[in-house]
Every structure is written in C-alpha cells, then in structure tokens.
Amino acid sequence: MLWLILGLLLGVVGYWLVTWTRARGIRVTWYEYLIEIAALILALVAIQNFVASLAELEPQAAWILLALFGVPALILACVAGFMIWRRQKSANLIAKV
Amino acid sequence: MPENLTRREFLKDLGLLSAGVTLAPVAAQGESLDSLMERADAGWRPQSPARPAWVREVDKPTTEVDWDKVQRWDERNTAFNFPRYFGDERLKKLQTIQNENMARFLKESRPGFTLKDYALNEGSRYRAFANVTGAEFPFLGPRTALPPEKRGTPKYTATPEEAARVVAAAARFYGAATVGFVELDPRTTQKLIFSHDGDGKQIEFADVELAEETNDKRIIPNKVRYAIVFTVQMSPDAYYTAPTAIAAATTGFGYEQGGLIQGRLQEFLRALGYQGVGEYSRNALGIAPGLAIYAGLGELSRHNRLLTPEYGPLVRVFKMITDLPLAPSKPVDAGIVEFCKRCKKCAEACPAKAIPFDDEPSWKVRGEFNSPGHKAWFDDAVKCRAYWFEISFGCTICYAACPLARKDKAFMHTFRNWLVANAAATGGALKSLDDLLYGTPDASAKPMKNPADWWKLDLPEFGIDTTRGKRDA
C-alpha cells in the first residue's frame, strides 16, 4: 500500500513538474535530470529504511538512516533546483537586454 | 494548469508536495508517527496490540446474549460425542465408510490424500508430552504413526530431489526455518556424528535393518545415512536483552521447538515407510554447526557457531538421520567468514573473553572441548560456560552483538548482506555502522536493549517473523 501511494504521488508530481516546466519554457539539461533522479532514489531509500526500521522496532536506526540517505537526497535536489533556477534567471536577463 | 506561477509559489508547492511524499508512508501504515513511535506504551492491549483503525472496541459484543437463559454447558453435549448423536450402529457404518474412503483415496492417489499427505497429518499429531517417560524416545522417535504396510500401501518412493523437497516442506510446516541435507560418508561427513552421546552411550553404525537403542549403545543401520539438518529461529528482540533470562527464554524455547519438530518428522518418516533417528537430548547425535555447514545452512563464524545468511546467528540447529534417500544440498559462501575476519564485534562484546580476536581462523584448538581437524576461531568454551554460572543463565551476548543478527525489513540489511558477500573490505565499516544504528553491548555485559522494555513490545507469535528466509526447498 505504501509503495502504491508513493508511486501514485510520484506519478502525479512528475507529470505536473514536466508539464509545468515545459509550459514555462524552462529548459532542464540531461545532467540536471540525472541529479534529480539520484535525489529521488536516495529519498526513496531513506523512506524505505525509515518506515521498515520503525516496523523492526528500531527507532534509533530509523532516524539515523533517514538522515543518512535523506540529507544527501535533499542536497542533490536543491543543487539541481538551484542550477535550473540560475540558468533560467540569466536567460530571462538576456531576453530583457 | 496555471502558467503564471511565481518562483515563490513554485517552491511553496514543491515543499508541500515533498512533505506529502515524506509523510505518505506513515499515513499508509494507518498509524500516526507518534503511534508508531510510542506503540509500546499507552495504547497497548493484550488482545489487540496493533489493530487497524477500522476495528472498534464496543461495550457489547456483536452477538446478542440473554444471560438469564444461559447455563454452564456440558462438553459432552457437543457433536463430538458421536455415539450420542449417531447411535452405535450408524457410527460403526460411518467409521467403515471413513476407513474405506481413506484406503480408496490413497489407492487412487487422490490429490491431498496421497501417502505423503497422510504422513504430514500423522506428524502434526505427534504429542511430545505423551512420551516423556519413554526410555527409547526420542532417538528412535515416538513410533506411533501408522506405517504404509498397515494402510495396505507400498512405502513412499520418489527421486532423492523430490523426496528432499517433500521433507523440507514438511519440516518447514512443522516449524523449521531452513532445511538442508547431507549424505553421510564414513570417510568424511559421517565423522560429524558423535562417537558417544553426552549420556555415555556409544553411537554405532552397523549392518542391521532397524535402528536400535540398548543400555549402552545407539545403533544406526548403515543404510540410515541421509542427515536432515534444520534450524529454528530465535527471537531477535529477546536476544537483544542478552545476557538475561529473557534471552535464555528464546534459547530454551528454540530447543523445545526443535525437539517437537524432530518428533513430528520422525512420525512423518515412519508414515512414509522410513526410519528417522534423532537427538536423544539437546545438542546430541552430532556436531550441529559442522553438519549445518555441509547442508548449506550457513558458515562457521568467529564465535564458533553457525551463522546463517537468513537469520545471522539467531538460530538453533538440529539434525536427524533417515534411510529415505535425500538429495544433498551444497555448502554456501555468503562472505560470512571473510566478514568475521574484520568485524570482531562478538569478541569485543564477550564478557568472558572467550572469543579470539585473531584476524585469521586457525587449526589450533584451545582445549579438549574443541573438536580438531578444521580451521576455526576456536572459542574457550570453558571460560564461556563458567560465565553462564556467573550470569545465572546462558549468556548469548555474542549472538546479539553480531551485525548479521538484525531483522530484514529495511533495505539497508539487503545492501549490507550484498556487501558482506561481494566486498569483504567493507567489514570494518559495516561493523561501525551497526554500532551506530543498533548499539553495542560492552564487555561489562550491558545488554543492547533495556530488558524492562521487552515486556512493552508488540511482538509476533513466538517473537519471530516467520516470513523471513522463505525459500523453495
């Protein structure tokens, strides 16, 4: 059930993101996609380890594993987002000039 | 789809969606995060430890009762009182029909009523406590199951591979965790059977038809040479409190389960038309880790016990021998010995300092209590047992300390097992990670988990997860 809900959410979010970026004319390079996919995989690993460790009655392991995989996931997602935002900003500036 | 979102709105939406994705798994469990974390405390009910939200507690049961009309019931009124409800004559007729149908179904090999199906049922009805005074039990087994000749049918025959599959399926049904087989060869693996059992009786292989037990011998026919080796899971949560009476409880329980499974298998084999000799007492008959390693159930670890890929060291090992030809299983290499070379967590945790810290296993034994002829990290078993007296129960802290003694739900464990098998150099790092995630018992025998908290846990039956280690035989 957990993975069904997660899959649905990811599908909706993914579809919305791609549609939104295309509609806004935001260009995303292949390596930015790659970083985002890596962030997503790390986030999924963090969620799986967190929920499964709680089910194992190991809360200490759950929180440490969430941080261990979740923090790199967040950092990678932010890096990709920042790269896209910066390029978009400079493109807008060039267009204005 | 709005196309005029500002950057701030975009980031806000992204944040909300991220929060949704993060919290969804917790919601999907049907429990709040708090209830997951505090399940052990306030909401605990003996009869409903973790029921889903759709099960409501009500003041009256959903069956209406008029207590004025209720009297205490006499069990003889139930329909199991056959003579009362059928009458003697009809009951005789029904029993004749039952016997005829049983024989006919067996003759027709009707699915679900073949000899192996009947044998499975016979084994399940084995009653351990009815045999506690029997001098010949359990080496020869209870021997109460109906053998094929009394059913008027030939004994079970199958290829060794098929027979191994059938025996493994029965053993798992009776409670075994993993099952493997070894064909005993007098030049090699038969040497893993004790020369004498702990009670001083000699174990002798002889050219006789039937296994026998005398005052000073246990005689095994030479044709009885197929060893069935099986493990029984022990409860990780109980072991994490080691060295305590709680940890000792799962050890004791494991041994008793093993004895029950052995009796059931002996009855099962008898109903198939074969002999099954077993342990007269716990740890009897042969060297458990040695046979288990040759049966492919695991590897020999630093603490000189069996370490399985499925449950780590948290198993008890049992063995019996039959004349039903069984295809032997092969030994395994899951990287465990290489991992043990680098980990050493059990040796650090051992309060008796009985487990060696040497990098490599050795041929050199540490006393007569070690069986020579193989390379191992030989433990000082006398130091270990002496500590048992000090702590008042079997210690087992080395079992709890092992990083491979963790449960298997988190992906991290699968990844760790892969590294153990494929990247031996990571052993030290994996040990450090295990220390961080799950803690470590210290040499002062401080348990990894507070024993008082064990009573608040919502554990599955027997404290074990029987969905672990599922595999086709």
PDB file of C-alpha atoms in Angstrom, chain B residues 135-136 139-140 199-204 211-220:
ATOM      1  CA  ALA B 135      13.112 -44.633  27.574  1.00  0.00           C
ATOM      2  CA  GLU B 136      13.588 -45.018  23.820  1.00  0.00           C
ATOM      3  CA  PHE B 139      16.415 -41.195  19.445  1.00  0.00           C
ATOM      4  CA  LEU B 140      14.086 -43.685  17.780  1.00  0.00           C
ATOM      5  CA  ASP B 199      24.939 -39.752  28.341  1.00  0.00           C
ATOM      6  CA  GLY B 200      27.883 -42.050  27.522  1.00  0.00           C
ATOM      7  CA  LYS B 201      26.022 -44.275  25.036  1.00  0.00           C
ATOM      8  CA  GLN B 202      28.113 -45.272  22.046  1.00  0.00           C
ATOM      9  CA  ILE B 203      26.727 -44.360  18.626  1.00  0.00           C
ATOM     10  CA  GLU B 204      27.489 -47.219  16.283  1.00  0.00           C
ATOM     11  CA  ALA B 211      17.842 -48.703  14.408  1.00  0.00           C
ATOM     12  CA  GLU B 212      18.076 -49.827  17.982  1.00  0.00           C
ATOM     13  CA  GLU B 213      18.839 -48.436  21.418  1.00  0.00           C
ATOM     14  CA  THR B 214      20.334 -50.565  24.178  1.00  0.00           C
ATOM     15  CA  ASN B 215      21.605 -49.723  27.655  1.00  0.00           C
ATOM     16  CA  ASP B 216      24.985 -48.661  26.330  1.00  0.00           C
ATOM     17  CA  LYS B 217      24.550 -48.140  22.570  1.00  0.00           C
ATOM     18  CA  ARG B 218      22.556 -46.341  19.946  1.00  0.00           C
ATOM     19  CA  ILE B 219      22.827 -48.416  16.783  1.00  0.00           C
ATOM     20  CA  ILE B 220      22.227 -46.782  13.413  1.00  0.00           C
TER      21      ILE B 220
END
